[in-house]
Each structure stands twice: as C-alpha cells, then as structure tokens.
Short mmCIF file of C-alpha atoms and ligand atoms in Angstrom, two decimals:
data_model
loop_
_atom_site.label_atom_id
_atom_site.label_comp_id
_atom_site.label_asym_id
_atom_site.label_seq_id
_atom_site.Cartn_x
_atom_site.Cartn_y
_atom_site.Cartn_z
CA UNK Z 1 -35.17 65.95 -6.95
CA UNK Z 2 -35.49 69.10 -5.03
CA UNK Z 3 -38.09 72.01 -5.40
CA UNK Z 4 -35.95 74.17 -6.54
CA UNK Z 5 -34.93 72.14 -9.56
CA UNK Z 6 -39.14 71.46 -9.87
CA UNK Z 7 -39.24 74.61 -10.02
CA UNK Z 8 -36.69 74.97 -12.61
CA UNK Z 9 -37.51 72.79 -15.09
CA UNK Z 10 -41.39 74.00 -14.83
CA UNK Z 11 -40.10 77.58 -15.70
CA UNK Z 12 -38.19 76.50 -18.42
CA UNK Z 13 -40.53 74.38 -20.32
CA UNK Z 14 -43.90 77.05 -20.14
CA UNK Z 15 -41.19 79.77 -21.52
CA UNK Z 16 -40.66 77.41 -24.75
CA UNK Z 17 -44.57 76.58 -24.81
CA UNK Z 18 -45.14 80.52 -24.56
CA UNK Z 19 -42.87 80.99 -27.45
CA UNK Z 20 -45.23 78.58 -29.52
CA UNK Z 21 -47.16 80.94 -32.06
CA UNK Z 22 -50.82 79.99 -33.49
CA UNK Z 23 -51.13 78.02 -36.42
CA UNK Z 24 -47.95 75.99 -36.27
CA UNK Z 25 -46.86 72.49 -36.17
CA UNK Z 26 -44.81 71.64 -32.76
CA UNK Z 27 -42.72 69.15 -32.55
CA UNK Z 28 -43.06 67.45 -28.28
CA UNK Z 29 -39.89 66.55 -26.69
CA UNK Z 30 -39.46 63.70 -23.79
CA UNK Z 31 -38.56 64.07 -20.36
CA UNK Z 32 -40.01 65.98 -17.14
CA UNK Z 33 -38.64 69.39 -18.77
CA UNK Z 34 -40.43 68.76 -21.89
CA UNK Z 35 -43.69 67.48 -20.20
CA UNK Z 36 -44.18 70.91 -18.19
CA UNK Z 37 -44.12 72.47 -21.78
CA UNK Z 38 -46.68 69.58 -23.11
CA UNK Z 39 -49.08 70.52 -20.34
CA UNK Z 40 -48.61 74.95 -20.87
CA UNK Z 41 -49.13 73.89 -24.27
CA UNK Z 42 -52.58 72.34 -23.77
CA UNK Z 43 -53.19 74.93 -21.34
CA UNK Z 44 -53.23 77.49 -24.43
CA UNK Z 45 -55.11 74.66 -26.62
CA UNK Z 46 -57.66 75.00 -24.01
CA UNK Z 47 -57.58 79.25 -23.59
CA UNK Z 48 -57.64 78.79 -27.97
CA UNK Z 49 -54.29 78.32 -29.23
CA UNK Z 50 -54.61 76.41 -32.67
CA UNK Z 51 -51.19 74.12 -32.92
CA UNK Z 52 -50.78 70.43 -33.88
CA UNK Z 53 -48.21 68.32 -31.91
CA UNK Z 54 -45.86 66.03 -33.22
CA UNK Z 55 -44.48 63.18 -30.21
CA UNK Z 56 -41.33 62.31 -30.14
CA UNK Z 57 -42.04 59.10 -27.60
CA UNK Z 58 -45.05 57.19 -26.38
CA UNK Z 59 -44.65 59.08 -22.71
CA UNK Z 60 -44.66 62.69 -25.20
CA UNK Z 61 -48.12 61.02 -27.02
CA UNK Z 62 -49.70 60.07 -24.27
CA UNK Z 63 -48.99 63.57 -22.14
CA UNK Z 64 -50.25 65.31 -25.33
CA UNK Z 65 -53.39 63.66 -25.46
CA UNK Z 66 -54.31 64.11 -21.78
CA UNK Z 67 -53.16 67.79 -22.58
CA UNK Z 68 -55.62 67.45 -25.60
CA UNK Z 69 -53.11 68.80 -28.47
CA UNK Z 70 -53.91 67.39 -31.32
CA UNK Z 71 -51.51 65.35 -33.41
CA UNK Z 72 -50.22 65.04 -36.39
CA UNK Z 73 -47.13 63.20 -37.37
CA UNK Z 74 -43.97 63.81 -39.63
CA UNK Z 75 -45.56 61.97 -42.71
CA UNK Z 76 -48.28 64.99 -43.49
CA UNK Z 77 -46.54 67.97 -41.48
CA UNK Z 78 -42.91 69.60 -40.98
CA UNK Z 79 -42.80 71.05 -37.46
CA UNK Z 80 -42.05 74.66 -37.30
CA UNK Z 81 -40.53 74.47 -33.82
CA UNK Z 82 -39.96 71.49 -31.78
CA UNK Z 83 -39.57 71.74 -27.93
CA UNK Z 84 -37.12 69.47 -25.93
CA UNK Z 85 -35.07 68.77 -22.72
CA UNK Z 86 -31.50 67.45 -22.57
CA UNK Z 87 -28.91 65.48 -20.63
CA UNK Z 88 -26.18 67.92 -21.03
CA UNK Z 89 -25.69 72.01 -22.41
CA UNK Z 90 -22.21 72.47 -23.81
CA UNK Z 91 -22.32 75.69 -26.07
CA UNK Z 92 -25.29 74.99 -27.76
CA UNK Z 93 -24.57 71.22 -28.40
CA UNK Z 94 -26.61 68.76 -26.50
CA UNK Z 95 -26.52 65.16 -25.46
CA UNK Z 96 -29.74 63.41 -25.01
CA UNK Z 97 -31.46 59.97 -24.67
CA UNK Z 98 -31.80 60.13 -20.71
CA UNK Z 99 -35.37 58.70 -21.22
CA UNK Z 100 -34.30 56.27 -24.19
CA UNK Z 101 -36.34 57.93 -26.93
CA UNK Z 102 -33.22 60.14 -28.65
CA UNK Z 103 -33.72 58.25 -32.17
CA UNK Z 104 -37.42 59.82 -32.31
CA UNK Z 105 -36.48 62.93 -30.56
CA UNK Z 106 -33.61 64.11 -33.58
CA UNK Z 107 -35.73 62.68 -36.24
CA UNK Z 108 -38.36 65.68 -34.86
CA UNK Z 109 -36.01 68.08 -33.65
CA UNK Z 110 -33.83 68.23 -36.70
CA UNK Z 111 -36.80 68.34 -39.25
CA UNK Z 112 -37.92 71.47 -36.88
CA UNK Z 113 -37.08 74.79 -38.33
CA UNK Z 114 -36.11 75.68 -34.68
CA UNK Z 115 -35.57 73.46 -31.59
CA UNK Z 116 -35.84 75.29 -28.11
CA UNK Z 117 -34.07 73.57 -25.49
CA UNK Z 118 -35.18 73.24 -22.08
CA UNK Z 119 -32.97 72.58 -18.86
CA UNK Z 120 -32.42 73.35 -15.71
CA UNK Z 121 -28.98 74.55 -14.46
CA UNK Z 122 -27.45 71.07 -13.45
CA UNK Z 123 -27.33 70.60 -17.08
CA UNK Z 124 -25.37 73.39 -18.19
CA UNK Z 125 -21.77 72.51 -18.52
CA UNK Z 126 -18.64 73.73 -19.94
CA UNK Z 127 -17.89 70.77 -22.68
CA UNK Z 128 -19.63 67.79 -23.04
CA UNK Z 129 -18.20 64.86 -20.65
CA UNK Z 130 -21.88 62.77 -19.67
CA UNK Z 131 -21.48 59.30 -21.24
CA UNK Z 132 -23.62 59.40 -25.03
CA UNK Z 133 -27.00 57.09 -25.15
CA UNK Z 134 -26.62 54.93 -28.58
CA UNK Z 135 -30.08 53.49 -29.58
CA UNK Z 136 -28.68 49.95 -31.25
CA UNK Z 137 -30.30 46.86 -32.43
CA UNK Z 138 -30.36 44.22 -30.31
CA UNK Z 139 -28.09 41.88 -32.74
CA UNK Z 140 -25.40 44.41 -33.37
CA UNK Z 141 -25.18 44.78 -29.56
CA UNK Z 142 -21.79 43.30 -29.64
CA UNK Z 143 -19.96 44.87 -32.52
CA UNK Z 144 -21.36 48.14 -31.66
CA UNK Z 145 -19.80 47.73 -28.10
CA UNK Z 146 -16.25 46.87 -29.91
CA UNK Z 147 -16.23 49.64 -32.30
CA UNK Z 148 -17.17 52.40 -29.50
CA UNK Z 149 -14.30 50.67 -27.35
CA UNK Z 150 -11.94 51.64 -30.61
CA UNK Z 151 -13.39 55.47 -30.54
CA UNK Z 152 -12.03 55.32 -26.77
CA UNK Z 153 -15.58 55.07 -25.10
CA UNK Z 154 -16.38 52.18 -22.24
CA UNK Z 155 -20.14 50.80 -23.17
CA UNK Z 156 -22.44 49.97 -20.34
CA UNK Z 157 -25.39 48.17 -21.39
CA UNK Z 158 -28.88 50.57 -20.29
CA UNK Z 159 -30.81 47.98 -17.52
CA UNK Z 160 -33.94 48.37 -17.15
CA UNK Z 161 -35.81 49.42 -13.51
CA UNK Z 162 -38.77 46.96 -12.83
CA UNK Z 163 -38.07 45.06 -15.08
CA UNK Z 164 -35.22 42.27 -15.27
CA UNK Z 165 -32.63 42.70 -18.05
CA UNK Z 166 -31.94 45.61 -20.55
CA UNK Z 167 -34.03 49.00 -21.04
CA UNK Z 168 -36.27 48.29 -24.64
CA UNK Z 169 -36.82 51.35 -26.92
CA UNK Z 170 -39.81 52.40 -27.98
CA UNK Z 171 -38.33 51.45 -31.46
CA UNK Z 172 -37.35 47.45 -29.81
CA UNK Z 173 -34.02 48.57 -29.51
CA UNK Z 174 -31.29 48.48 -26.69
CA UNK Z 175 -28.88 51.46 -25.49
CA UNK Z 176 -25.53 51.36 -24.56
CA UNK Z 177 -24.47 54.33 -22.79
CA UNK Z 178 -21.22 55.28 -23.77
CA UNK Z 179 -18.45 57.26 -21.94
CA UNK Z 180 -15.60 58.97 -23.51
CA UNK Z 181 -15.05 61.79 -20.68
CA UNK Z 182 -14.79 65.46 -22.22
CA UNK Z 183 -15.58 65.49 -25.81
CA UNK Z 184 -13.72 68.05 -27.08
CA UNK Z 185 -14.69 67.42 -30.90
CA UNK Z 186 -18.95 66.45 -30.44
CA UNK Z 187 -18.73 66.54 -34.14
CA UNK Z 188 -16.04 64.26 -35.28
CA UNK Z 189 -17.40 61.98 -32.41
CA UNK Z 190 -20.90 62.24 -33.77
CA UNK Z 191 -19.80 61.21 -37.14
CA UNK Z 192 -17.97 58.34 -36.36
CA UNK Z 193 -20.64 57.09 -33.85
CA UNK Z 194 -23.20 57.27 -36.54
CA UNK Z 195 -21.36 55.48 -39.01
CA UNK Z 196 -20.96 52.21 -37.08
CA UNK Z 197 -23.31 49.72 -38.84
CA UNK Z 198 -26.10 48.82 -36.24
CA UNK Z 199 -26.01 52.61 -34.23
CA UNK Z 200 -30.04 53.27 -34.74
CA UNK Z 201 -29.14 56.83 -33.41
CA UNK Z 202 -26.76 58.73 -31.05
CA UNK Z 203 -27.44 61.03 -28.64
CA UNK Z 204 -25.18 63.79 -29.68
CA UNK Z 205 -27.39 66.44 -31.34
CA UNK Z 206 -24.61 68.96 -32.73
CA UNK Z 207 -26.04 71.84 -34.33
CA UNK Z 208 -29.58 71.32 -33.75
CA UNK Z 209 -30.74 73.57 -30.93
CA UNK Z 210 -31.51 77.33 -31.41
CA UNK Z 211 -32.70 78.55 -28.39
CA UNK Z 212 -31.72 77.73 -24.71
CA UNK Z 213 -34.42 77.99 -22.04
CA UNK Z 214 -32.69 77.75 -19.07
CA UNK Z 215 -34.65 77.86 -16.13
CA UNK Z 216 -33.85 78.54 -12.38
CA UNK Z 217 -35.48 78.87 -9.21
CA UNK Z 218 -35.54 82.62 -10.12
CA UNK Z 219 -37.00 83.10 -13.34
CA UNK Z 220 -35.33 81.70 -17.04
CA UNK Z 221 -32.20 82.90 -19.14
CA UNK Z 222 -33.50 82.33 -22.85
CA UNK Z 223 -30.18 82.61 -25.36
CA UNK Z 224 -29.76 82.31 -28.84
CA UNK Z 225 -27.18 79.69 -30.07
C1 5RP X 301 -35.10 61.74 -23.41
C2 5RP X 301 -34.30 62.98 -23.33
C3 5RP X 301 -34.74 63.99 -22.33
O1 5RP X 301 -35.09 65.15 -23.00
C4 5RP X 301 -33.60 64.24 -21.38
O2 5RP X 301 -33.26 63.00 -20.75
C5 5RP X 301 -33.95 65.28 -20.31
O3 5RP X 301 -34.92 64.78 -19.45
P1 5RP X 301 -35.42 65.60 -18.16
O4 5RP X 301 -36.03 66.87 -18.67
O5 5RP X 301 -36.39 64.68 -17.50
O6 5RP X 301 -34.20 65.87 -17.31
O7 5RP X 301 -33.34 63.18 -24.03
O8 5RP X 301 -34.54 60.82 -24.28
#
C-alpha cells in the first residue's frame, strides 16, 4: 500500500472519530480505515471523551481495548453513530466484508442512528461492480453457490492466507465472494441475496451510510448521503 493511501485512510478515519460527541454509544467498524478511527477515538478517551464502543469483529475488540474504550454491546445499548470502512462507494451504497466480519458490521451499523463511512479514494466508484462477500454456513455452502449462479453471479470460495483451506468467520462461517459485474439495481440484488436460505449476511449495505469521509493525501471530503 503506498503512503499516500496511509495517509488517506488515517485522515479519513480521525475525521469520523472527531465527529464522535460525548456521552454516546459508538458503534467500531473493521478494517485499517476503521482502526485509525478506533485509535483517535481512544486518543479522546484518554484527553476525556466519555463514549462506550460497540465491536463489530474480534480485530475491532481487541484494537478498542488497547485503545482503552470501553465496551458495551448491542444487548444493553443502541449505538448513536457507528464508524466503518468499505470495499466499494457507489452513491452512498456500500459493499463490505473485505475483512470477513460484514454479518457483525450491518447488525451495528444498521442499529446506528448514523453510520459514517470511511475510505480512501480507490474506493469511490461510479456503480457498484467489486464481487459481494456472502457470510454462509458451512453446510449450505453448496446450494448457496447454485442459487447465486441463478442471480447471474460466479462464487469463489474466500481461502484463507496461513492457513490451508477456506477463510472461517468470526461467526464459524465461510464466504463466498460473489461477482455479478456492475450492479445496477444493489437493492433488488440485496433482496434476493438475502433471501437464499443459508446467506448468514451479504455485503451489500443499501441505505445504511449517512456520511462519507473520504480521505486523500490532501485533507478529507465529508458528504452527506
Ligand atoms: C471488513 C470491511 C472493511 O470495512 C472493509 O474491508 C474496508 O477495509 P479497509 O479499511 O482495510 O480497506 O468491510 O469486513
């Protein structure tokens, strides 16, 4: 990765965590975007900031405690803002599940009242066309493959690095990464992905982000979607 895309992605994640006010409930996105806003974030727990963090992955928990946020989880809190990267920017729709943890992530991000979005400018596009993670279980492997080859999509089983075989969820699930070239409809696709008995979760998040934090080697763009 070069610096200037370091650089990106470090100025886009501490504008979200700036945007975090006191006494809320943030919900902590995965990914090396989301992890620069993890670490501003403890950076204002430290300076006084009074937030609880929500993890949307066991790489998100374990950033967050080194960052020492505290925690709190979905079953005693609602997040008022959640903070995460993505794959892919096509007006305001998102795919996601680079890093595998895209079930947890819209489980947090949609129960956020607001979701700010954090890239860097290779991931700004003009529609949708990187292949979508699907988080399935490990038994429906096979149908799931057959019914995504109906929507038009070619399924390529997620392999794991170090490690022989297939990438494991932090749920104990497999991904197939599935690509269907432009999506011109993320919605219709989303539906029918997620109604395919076995999909855990898709990473199409349509209509879930309000805020873009695109950064650059310059400075970030923050937009409203
Ligand atoms: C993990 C994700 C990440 O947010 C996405 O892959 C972006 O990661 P990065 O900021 O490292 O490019 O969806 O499941």
């Amino acid at each position: 990765m070069g610096e200037d895309i370091t650089v990106a992605k470090r100025r886009a994640g501490r504008s979200a965590a700036e945007a975090v006010e006191d006494g809320t409930v943030v919900g902590l996105g995965t990914g090396s975007t989301a992890a620069h806003a993890i670490r501003r974030l403890g950076e204002r727990v430290d300076a006084g900031l009074d937030v609880e963090g929500i993890p949307t992955s066991f790489q998100a928990r374990e950033l967050a405690r080194e960052a020492t946020i505290p925690l709190t989880s979905l079953d005693v809190a609602t997040p008022d803002v959640a903070i995460d990267g993505a794959d892919q920017v096509a007006d305001g729709q998102l795919i996601k599940g680079g890093g595998a943890a895209h079930a947890r992530e819209k489980i947090v991000d949609t129960a956020a009242d607001r979701l700010l979005v954090v890239v860097d400018p290779r991931k700004e596009a003009e529609v949708l066309d990187e292949p979508v993670p699907v988080e399935v279980l490990p038994s429906a492997r096979s149908p799931v493959a057959d019914a995504v080859a109906g929507l038009g999509g070619d399924t390529d089983l997620r392999a794991a690095r170090r490690k022989d075989g297939p990438v494991v969820t932090d749920n104990g699930n497999l991904v197939l990464d599935c690509a269907f070239g432009p999506i011109e409809n993320p919605e219709g696709l989303a539906g029918s992905l997620a109604s395919i008995p076995g999909v855990v979760a898709h990473g199409l998040f349509v209509d879930v982000a309000d805020e873009i934090h695109a950064g650059t080697a310059d400075g970030v763009e923050v937009r409203s979607v």
